[in-house]
């Protein structure tokens, strides 16, 4: 079974999981309804960017992946301050003429993760109207999020780590319900941070940051 999960990430503080993907039934196929099992393979079930509510790769009836992502590029670098990864995929080029690029920077003290999700024009395809995007960060079971008054941030609390703060720019932050399938195949309710906005044919830049309080 394939998942349209390109450029998805997860974030932990020690043993405490903070940002996850929704997971899948694995060996416990019978414990998850068929429709939900299919939904767990979508791009929206992963902590990455979704454009126009469309999977980055088509999911075929047999669970395999169809047309979509053909090329993924990844570069990594390190210096005295941080470790950095820049990656990109072409799953939205054929339909929308846009490449999804994700740049990540992890501070060497482990207390800050900075991200930049960029939609960049490529090829002959040009969208005529602005399209909605959503960047999702599914939170692990037991992790709470309290949004800030300006709609651009949240305080993230968990049972096993100090609080973390989240901030974003270039999009509006919404807090939505989510689900996670645990190792035993059980479905757990949780939350997700969702950065929403629109992109034109010129592209868009959306920045975000997770920072540990201590």
GROMACS .gro file of C-alpha atoms in nm:
model
  214
    1UNK     CA    1   0.000   0.000   0.000
    2UNK     CA    2   0.134   0.343  -0.095
    3UNK     CA    3   0.072   0.683   0.063
    4UNK     CA    4   0.076   1.027  -0.097
    5UNK     CA    5   0.302   1.153   0.181
    6UNK     CA    6   0.588   1.325  -0.002
    7UNK     CA    7   0.782   1.576   0.217
    8UNK     CA    8   0.584   1.487   0.531
    9UNK     CA    9   0.762   1.530   0.864
   10UNK     CA   10   0.738   1.426   1.229
   11UNK     CA   11   0.875   1.605   1.536
   12UNK     CA   12   0.963   1.468   1.881
   13UNK     CA   13   1.111   1.610   2.200
   14UNK     CA   14   1.303   1.317   2.345
   15UNK     CA   15   1.054   1.034   2.382
   16UNK     CA   16   0.756   1.270   2.353
   17UNK     CA   17   0.603   1.277   2.007
   18UNK     CA   18   0.469   1.618   1.907
   19UNK     CA   19   0.397   1.622   1.532
   20UNK     CA   20   0.311   1.294   1.360
   21UNK     CA   21   0.134   1.154   1.057
   22UNK     CA   22  -0.202   0.985   1.099
   23UNK     CA   23  -0.054   0.639   1.046
   24UNK     CA   24  -0.219   0.330   0.901
   25UNK     CA   25  -0.365  -0.002   1.009
   26UNK     CA   26  -0.051  -0.201   0.926
   27UNK     CA   27  -0.109  -0.561   1.028
   28UNK     CA   28  -0.439  -0.463   1.196
   29UNK     CA   29  -0.630  -0.409   0.872
   30UNK     CA   30  -0.958  -0.543   1.008
   31UNK     CA   31  -0.961  -0.291   1.295
   32UNK     CA   32  -0.994   0.015   1.067
   33UNK     CA   33  -1.297   0.076   0.839
   34UNK     CA   34  -1.212   0.044   0.471
   35UNK     CA   35  -1.301   0.404   0.390
   36UNK     CA   36  -1.086   0.535   0.671
   37UNK     CA   37  -0.794   0.313   0.572
   38UNK     CA   38  -0.805   0.474   0.227
   39UNK     CA   39  -0.822   0.823   0.379
   40UNK     CA   40  -0.512   0.752   0.588
   41UNK     CA   41  -0.310   0.721   0.265
   42UNK     CA   42  -0.404   1.068   0.139
   43UNK     CA   43  -0.174   1.370   0.146
   44UNK     CA   44  -0.407   1.539   0.396
   45UNK     CA   45  -0.342   1.258   0.647
   46UNK     CA   46   0.026   1.357   0.658
   47UNK     CA   47   0.213   1.656   0.798
   48UNK     CA   48   0.285   1.823   0.468
   49UNK     CA   49   0.129   2.062   0.216
   50UNK     CA   50  -0.186   1.979   0.023
   51UNK     CA   51  -0.278   2.189  -0.282
   52UNK     CA   52  -0.642   2.231  -0.387
   53UNK     CA   53  -0.742   1.931  -0.170
   54UNK     CA   54  -0.556   1.708  -0.417
   55UNK     CA   55  -0.318   1.423  -0.342
   56UNK     CA   56   0.040   1.481  -0.450
   57UNK     CA   57   0.025   1.134  -0.609
   58UNK     CA   58  -0.291   0.957  -0.721
   59UNK     CA   59  -0.396   0.664  -0.501
   60UNK     CA   60  -0.524   0.376  -0.712
   61UNK     CA   61  -0.805   0.139  -0.605
   62UNK     CA   62  -0.554  -0.135  -0.519
   63UNK     CA   63  -0.372   0.101  -0.285
   64UNK     CA   64  -0.071   0.161  -0.509
   65UNK     CA   65   0.036   0.506  -0.625
   66UNK     CA   66  -0.043   0.638  -0.970
   67UNK     CA   67   0.043   0.956  -1.156
   68UNK     CA   68   0.190   1.238  -0.950
   69UNK     CA   69   0.531   1.266  -0.790
   70UNK     CA   70   0.802   1.160  -1.033
   71UNK     CA   71   1.101   1.353  -0.904
   72UNK     CA   72   1.210   1.433  -0.549
   73UNK     CA   73   1.526   1.631  -0.481
   74UNK     CA   74   1.694   1.653  -0.140
   75UNK     CA   75   2.001   1.844  -0.021
   76UNK     CA   76   2.142   1.857   0.332
   77UNK     CA   77   2.395   2.083   0.499
   78UNK     CA   78   2.525   2.151   0.850
   79UNK     CA   79   2.713   2.431   1.022
   80UNK     CA   80   2.779   2.548   1.376
   81UNK     CA   81   2.423   2.673   1.419
   82UNK     CA   82   2.189   2.423   1.256
   83UNK     CA   83   2.126   2.123   1.034
   84UNK     CA   84   1.937   2.206   0.716
   85UNK     CA   85   1.740   2.007   0.461
   86UNK     CA   86   1.590   2.138   0.138
   87UNK     CA   87   1.359   1.908  -0.057
   88UNK     CA   88   1.114   1.944  -0.344
   89UNK     CA   89   0.867   1.733  -0.540
   90UNK     CA   90   0.688   1.774  -0.873
   91UNK     CA   91   0.357   1.609  -0.783
   92UNK     CA   92   0.158   1.927  -0.849
   93UNK     CA   93   0.335   2.033  -1.169
   94UNK     CA   94   0.121   1.836  -1.414
   95UNK     CA   95  -0.209   1.962  -1.274
   96UNK     CA   96  -0.122   2.308  -1.147
   97UNK     CA   97   0.222   2.408  -1.274
   98UNK     CA   98   0.363   2.438  -0.921
   99UNK     CA   99   0.650   2.265  -0.741
  100UNK     CA  100   0.632   2.210  -0.364
  101UNK     CA  101   0.961   2.292  -0.192
  102UNK     CA  102   1.017   2.243   0.182
  103UNK     CA  103   1.319   2.385   0.364
  104UNK     CA  104   1.384   2.276   0.724
  105UNK     CA  105   1.635   2.404   0.977
  106UNK     CA  106   1.695   2.232   1.313
  107UNK     CA  107   1.896   2.431   1.566
  108UNK     CA  108   2.190   2.240   1.706
  109UNK     CA  109   2.049   2.278   2.058
  110UNK     CA  110   1.736   2.091   1.944
  111UNK     CA  111   1.507   2.370   2.065
  112UNK     CA  112   1.398   2.526   1.735
  113UNK     CA  113   1.269   2.397   1.404
  114UNK     CA  114   1.217   2.651   1.127
  115UNK     CA  115   1.035   2.563   0.807
  116UNK     CA  116   0.955   2.725   0.476
  117UNK     CA  117   0.702   2.571   0.239
  118UNK     CA  118   0.724   2.724  -0.106
  119UNK     CA  119   0.509   2.677  -0.416
  120UNK     CA  120   0.714   2.768  -0.722
  121UNK     CA  121   0.596   2.792  -1.086
  122UNK     CA  122   0.732   2.534  -1.330
  123UNK     CA  123   0.640   2.430  -1.682
  124UNK     CA  124   0.372   2.554  -1.919
  125UNK     CA  125   0.071   2.493  -1.697
  126UNK     CA  126  -0.063   2.815  -1.541
  127UNK     CA  127  -0.353   2.827  -1.298
  128UNK     CA  128  -0.610   3.093  -1.386
  129UNK     CA  129  -0.754   3.145  -1.040
  130UNK     CA  130  -0.599   3.139  -0.696
  131UNK     CA  131  -0.607   2.792  -0.539
  132UNK     CA  132  -0.640   2.697  -0.172
  133UNK     CA  133  -0.358   2.523   0.010
  134UNK     CA  134  -0.335   2.364   0.353
  135UNK     CA  135  -0.020   2.278   0.546
  136UNK     CA  136  -0.104   2.028   0.817
  137UNK     CA  137   0.078   1.938   1.136
  138UNK     CA  138  -0.103   1.643   1.297
  139UNK     CA  139  -0.040   1.637   1.671
  140UNK     CA  140   0.036   1.321   1.864
  141UNK     CA  141  -0.222   1.175   2.099
  142UNK     CA  142  -0.237   1.370   2.424
  143UNK     CA  143  -0.076   1.683   2.279
  144UNK     CA  144  -0.281   2.000   2.328
  145UNK     CA  145  -0.269   2.326   2.132
  146UNK     CA  146  -0.400   2.666   2.241
  147UNK     CA  147  -0.415   2.921   1.957
  148UNK     CA  148  -0.295   3.277   2.008
  149UNK     CA  149  -0.533   3.570   1.968
  150UNK     CA  150  -0.376   3.689   1.641
  151UNK     CA  151  -0.443   3.358   1.463
  152UNK     CA  152  -0.076   3.313   1.372
  153UNK     CA  153   0.048   3.095   1.654
  154UNK     CA  154  -0.025   2.839   1.922
  155UNK     CA  155   0.110   2.709   2.251
  156UNK     CA  156   0.168   2.333   2.238
  157UNK     CA  157   0.156   2.132   2.560
  158UNK     CA  158   0.232   1.764   2.604
  159UNK     CA  159   0.256   1.527   2.903
  160UNK     CA  160   0.621   1.437   2.846
  161UNK     CA  161   0.801   1.757   2.741
  162UNK     CA  162   0.817   2.132   2.813
  163UNK     CA  163   0.576   2.354   2.619
  164UNK     CA  164   0.658   2.449   2.262
  165UNK     CA  165   0.541   2.758   2.077
  166UNK     CA  166   0.436   2.765   1.713
  167UNK     CA  167   0.429   3.067   1.480
  168UNK     CA  168   0.357   3.109   1.110
  169UNK     CA  169   0.353   3.372   0.837
  170UNK     CA  170   0.201   3.378   0.492
  171UNK     CA  171  -0.107   3.181   0.601
  172UNK     CA  172  -0.376   3.174   0.867
  173UNK     CA  173  -0.362   2.915   1.144
  174UNK     CA  174  -0.665   2.698   1.218
  175UNK     CA  175  -0.703   2.424   1.478
  176UNK     CA  176  -0.894   2.117   1.358
  177UNK     CA  177  -0.974   1.767   1.478
  178UNK     CA  178  -0.761   1.476   1.358
  179UNK     CA  179  -0.707   1.107   1.425
  180UNK     CA  180  -0.405   0.883   1.476
  181UNK     CA  181  -0.385   0.505   1.443
  182UNK     CA  182  -0.162   0.363   1.717
  183UNK     CA  183   0.062   0.056   1.704
  184UNK     CA  184  -0.224  -0.176   1.799
  185UNK     CA  185  -0.449  -0.046   1.520
  186UNK     CA  186  -0.668   0.155   1.758
  187UNK     CA  187  -0.804   0.490   1.641
  188UNK     CA  188  -0.723   0.786   1.868
  189UNK     CA  189  -0.869   1.135   1.849
  190UNK     CA  190  -0.625   1.424   1.836
  191UNK     CA  191  -0.578   1.771   1.686
  192UNK     CA  192  -0.398   1.926   1.392
  193UNK     CA  193  -0.253   2.268   1.321
  194UNK     CA  194  -0.360   2.373   0.971
  195UNK     CA  195  -0.207   2.667   0.783
  196UNK     CA  196  -0.456   2.781   0.520
  197UNK     CA  197  -0.429   3.031   0.238
  198UNK     CA  198  -0.436   3.073  -0.139
  199UNK     CA  199  -0.167   3.062  -0.405
  200UNK     CA  200  -0.162   3.237  -0.743
  201UNK     CA  201   0.024   3.134  -1.057
  202UNK     CA  202   0.320   3.330  -0.920
  203UNK     CA  203   0.360   3.095  -0.625
  204UNK     CA  204   0.368   3.146  -0.249
  205UNK     CA  205   0.599   3.130   0.055
  206UNK     CA  206   0.473   3.011   0.393
  207UNK     CA  207   0.708   3.024   0.688
  208UNK     CA  208   0.664   2.855   1.027
  209UNK     CA  209   0.853   2.782   1.347
  210UNK     CA  210   0.837   2.540   1.640
  211UNK     CA  211   1.034   2.658   1.945
  212UNK     CA  212   1.086   2.490   2.281
  213UNK     CA  213   1.017   2.710   2.583
  214UNK     CA  214   1.318   2.590   2.785
   0.00000   0.00000   0.00000
